[in-house]
């Protein structure tokens, strides 16, 4: 819900409806990302996934944990040219 909203929008997610966000990614990066937040009233509940894999799930997820996972996943979108040796 509002706890994650600004972070998700800043990382390129679009809000489809309250509590549900999507972000396109290339097939090489695993395809689109999907995120649901606070479905049962818990303000920090989050589920972040791609096709066939859950990236982050929990009843009390921190912004730091979300940022860490998004940095790892979205970093692949840039390709190997940006990676450090």
Coordinates of N, CA and C in Angstrom, one line a residue:
X1 N 0.8 -1.2 0.0 CA 0.0 0.0 0.0 C 0.9 1.2 0.0
X2 N 0.6 2.3 0.7 CA 1.3 3.5 0.7 C 2.8 3.4 1.1
X3 N 3.1 2.4 2.0 CA 4.4 2.2 2.4 C 5.4 2.0 1.3
X4 N 5.0 1.2 0.3 CA 5.8 0.9 -0.9 C 5.6 1.7 -2.1
X5 N 4.5 2.4 -2.2 CA 4.0 3.1 -3.4 C 5.1 4.0 -4.1
X6 N 5.7 4.9 -3.3 CA 6.7 5.8 -4.0 C 7.9 5.0 -4.5
X7 N 8.4 4.1 -3.7 CA 9.5 3.3 -4.1 C 9.2 2.5 -5.4
X8 N 8.1 1.9 -5.5 CA 7.7 1.1 -6.7 C 7.6 2.1 -7.9
X9 N 6.9 3.2 -7.8 CA 6.8 4.1 -8.9 C 8.1 4.7 -9.3
X10 N 9.0 5.0 -8.4 CA 10.4 5.5 -8.7 C 11.2 4.4 -9.5
X11 N 10.9 3.2 -9.3 CA 11.6 2.1 -10.0 C 10.9 1.7 -11.3
X12 N 9.9 2.4 -11.7 CA 9.3 2.2 -13.0 C 8.1 1.3 -13.0
X13 N 7.5 1.0 -11.9 CA 6.3 0.3 -11.8 C 5.1 1.2 -12.1
X14 N 4.1 0.6 -12.6 CA 2.8 1.3 -12.9 C 1.8 0.7 -12.0
X15 N 1.0 1.5 -11.3 CA -0.1 1.0 -10.5 C -1.3 0.7 -11.3
X16 N -1.7 -0.6 -11.3 CA -2.8 -1.1 -12.1 C -4.1 -0.8 -11.3
X17 N -4.1 -1.1 -10.0 CA -5.2 -0.8 -9.1 C -4.6 -0.7 -7.7
X18 N -5.3 -0.2 -6.7 CA -4.7 -0.1 -5.4 C -4.1 -1.4 -4.9
X19 N -2.8 -1.4 -4.6 CA -2.2 -2.6 -4.1 C -1.6 -3.5 -5.1
X20 N -1.7 -3.2 -6.4 CA -1.2 -4.1 -7.5 C -0.4 -3.2 -8.5
X21 N 0.8 -3.6 -8.7 CA 1.7 -2.9 -9.6 C 2.4 -3.9 -10.6
X22 N 2.8 -3.3 -11.8 CA 3.5 -4.1 -12.8 C 4.6 -3.3 -13.3
X23 N 5.6 -4.0 -13.8 CA 6.8 -3.3 -14.5 C 7.3 -4.2 -15.6
X24 N 7.3 -3.7 -16.8 CA 7.8 -4.5 -17.9 C 9.3 -4.7 -17.8
X25 N 9.8 -5.9 -18.2 CA 11.2 -6.2 -18.3 C 11.4 -7.0 -19.5
X26 N 12.6 -7.0 -20.0 CA 12.9 -7.8 -21.2 C 12.9 -9.3 -20.9
X27 N 12.6 -10.1 -21.9 CA 12.6 -11.6 -21.6 C 14.0 -12.1 -21.1
X28 N 15.1 -11.4 -21.5 CA 16.4 -11.8 -21.0 C 16.5 -11.6 -19.5
X29 N 15.8 -10.6 -19.0 CA 15.8 -10.3 -17.5 C 14.7 -11.0 -16.8
X30 N 14.0 -11.9 -17.4 CA 13.0 -12.8 -16.8 C 11.6 -12.4 -17.0
X31 N 11.3 -11.3 -17.8 CA 10.0 -10.9 -18.1 C 9.4 -9.9 -17.1
X32 N 8.1 -9.6 -17.2 CA 7.5 -8.6 -16.4 C 7.6 -8.9 -14.9
X33 N 7.6 -7.8 -14.1 CA 7.5 -8.0 -12.6 C 6.1 -7.6 -12.2
X34 N 5.6 -8.3 -11.2 CA 4.3 -8.1 -10.6 C 4.5 -7.9 -9.1
X35 N 3.7 -7.0 -8.5 CA 3.8 -6.8 -7.1 C 2.5 -6.5 -6.5
X36 N 2.2 -7.2 -5.4 CA 1.0 -6.9 -4.6 C 1.4 -6.4 -3.2
X37 N 0.6 -5.5 -2.6 CA 1.0 -5.0 -1.3 C -0.2 -4.9 -0.4
X38 N -0.1 -5.3 0.8 CA -1.1 -5.1 1.9 C -2.5 -5.6 1.6
X39 N -2.6 -6.8 0.9 CA -3.9 -7.3 0.5 C -4.8 -7.5 1.7
X40 N -4.3 -7.9 2.8 CA -5.2 -8.3 4.0 C -5.1 -7.2 5.1
X41 N -4.7 -6.0 4.7 CA -4.7 -4.9 5.7 C -3.4 -4.7 6.5
X42 N -2.4 -5.6 6.3 CA -1.1 -5.4 6.9 C -0.3 -4.4 6.1
X43 N 0.1 -3.3 6.7 CA 0.7 -2.2 5.9 C 2.0 -2.5 5.2
X44 N 2.7 -3.6 5.6 CA 4.0 -3.9 5.0 C 4.1 -5.2 4.4
X45 N 2.9 -5.8 4.1 CA 2.9 -7.1 3.4 C 3.1 -6.9 1.9
X46 N 4.0 -7.8 1.4 CA 4.4 -7.6 0.0 C 4.6 -8.9 -0.7
X47 N 4.3 -9.0 -2.0 CA 4.7 -10.2 -2.8 C 5.2 -9.6 -4.1
X48 N 6.4 -9.9 -4.5 CA 7.0 -9.5 -5.7 C 7.4 -10.7 -6.5
X49 N 6.9 -10.9 -7.8 CA 7.2 -12.1 -8.5 C 7.4 -11.8 -10.0
X50 N 8.0 -12.8 -10.7 CA 8.0 -12.9 -12.1 C 7.5 -14.3 -12.5
X51 N 7.3 -14.5 -13.7 CA 6.8 -15.8 -14.2 C 7.7 -16.9 -13.6
X52 N 7.1 -17.9 -12.9 CA 7.7 -19.1 -12.4 C 8.6 -18.8 -11.2
X53 N 8.7 -17.6 -10.6 CA 9.5 -17.4 -9.4 C 9.1 -16.3 -8.6
X54 N 9.1 -16.5 -7.3 CA 8.8 -15.5 -6.3 C 10.2 -14.8 -5.9
X55 N 10.2 -13.5 -6.0 CA 11.4 -12.7 -5.7 C 11.5 -12.2 -4.3
X56 N 10.4 -11.9 -3.7 CA 10.3 -11.3 -2.3 C 8.9 -11.5 -1.8
X57 N 8.8 -12.1 -0.6 CA 7.4 -12.3 0.0 C 7.6 -12.2 1.5
X58 N 6.6 -11.5 2.1 CA 6.6 -11.4 3.5 C 5.5 -10.6 4.1
X59 N 5.2 -10.8 5.4 CA 4.2 -10.1 6.1 C 4.8 -8.7 6.6
X60 N 6.1 -8.6 6.9 CA 6.7 -7.4 7.3 C 8.0 -7.2 6.5
X61 N 7.8 -6.6 5.3 CA 8.9 -6.4 4.4 C 9.4 -4.9 4.6
X62 N 10.7 -4.8 4.6 CA 11.3 -3.4 4.8 C 11.5 -2.8 3.4
X63 N 11.6 -1.5 3.4 CA 12.0 -0.8 2.1 C 13.4 -1.2 1.7
X64 N 14.3 -1.4 2.7 CA 15.6 -1.8 2.3 C 15.7 -3.1 1.6
X65 N 14.9 -4.1 2.1 CA 14.8 -5.4 1.4 C 14.2 -5.3 0.0
X66 N 13.2 -4.5 -0.1 CA 12.6 -4.3 -1.5 C 13.6 -3.6 -2.4
X67 N 14.3 -2.6 -1.9 CA 15.3 -1.9 -2.7 C 16.4 -2.8 -3.1
X68 N 16.9 -3.7 -2.2 CA 18.0 -4.6 -2.5 C 17.5 -5.6 -3.6
X69 N 16.4 -6.2 -3.5 CA 15.9 -7.1 -4.5 C 15.7 -6.4 -5.9
X70 N 15.1 -5.2 -5.9 CA 14.9 -4.5 -7.1 C 16.2 -4.1 -7.8
X71 N 17.2 -3.7 -7.0 CA 18.5 -3.4 -7.6 C 19.1 -4.6 -8.2
X72 N 19.0 -5.7 -7.6 CA 19.5 -7.0 -8.2 C 18.8 -7.4 -9.5
X73 N 17.5 -7.3 -9.4 CA 16.7 -7.8 -10.6 C 16.8 -6.7 -11.7
X74 N 16.6 -5.5 -11.4 CA 16.6 -4.4 -12.5 C 18.0 -4.2 -13.0
X75 N 19.1 -4.5 -12.2 CA 20.4 -4.4 -12.7 C 20.7 -5.3 -13.9
X76 N 20.1 -6.4 -13.9 CA 20.3 -7.4 -15.1 C 19.7 -6.8 -16.4
X77 N 18.8 -5.9 -16.3 CA 18.1 -5.4 -17.5 C 19.2 -4.6 -18.3
X78 N 20.1 -4.0 -17.7 CA 21.1 -3.2 -18.4 C 22.1 -4.1 -19.1
X79 N 22.2 -5.3 -18.8 CA 23.1 -6.2 -19.5 C 24.5 -6.3 -18.9
X80 N 25.4 -7.1 -19.5 CA 26.7 -7.3 -18.9 C 27.6 -6.1 -19.0
X81 N 27.4 -5.2 -19.9 CA 28.3 -4.1 -20.1 C 28.4 -3.2 -18.9
X82 N 27.4 -3.2 -18.0 CA 27.4 -2.3 -16.8 C 28.0 -3.0 -15.6
X83 N 28.2 -4.3 -15.7 CA 28.7 -5.1 -14.6 C 30.2 -4.8 -14.4
X84 N 30.6 -4.8 -13.1 CA 32.0 -4.6 -12.8 C 32.7 -6.0 -12.7
X85 N 33.9 -6.0 -13.1 CA 34.7 -7.2 -13.1 C 35.2 -7.5 -11.7

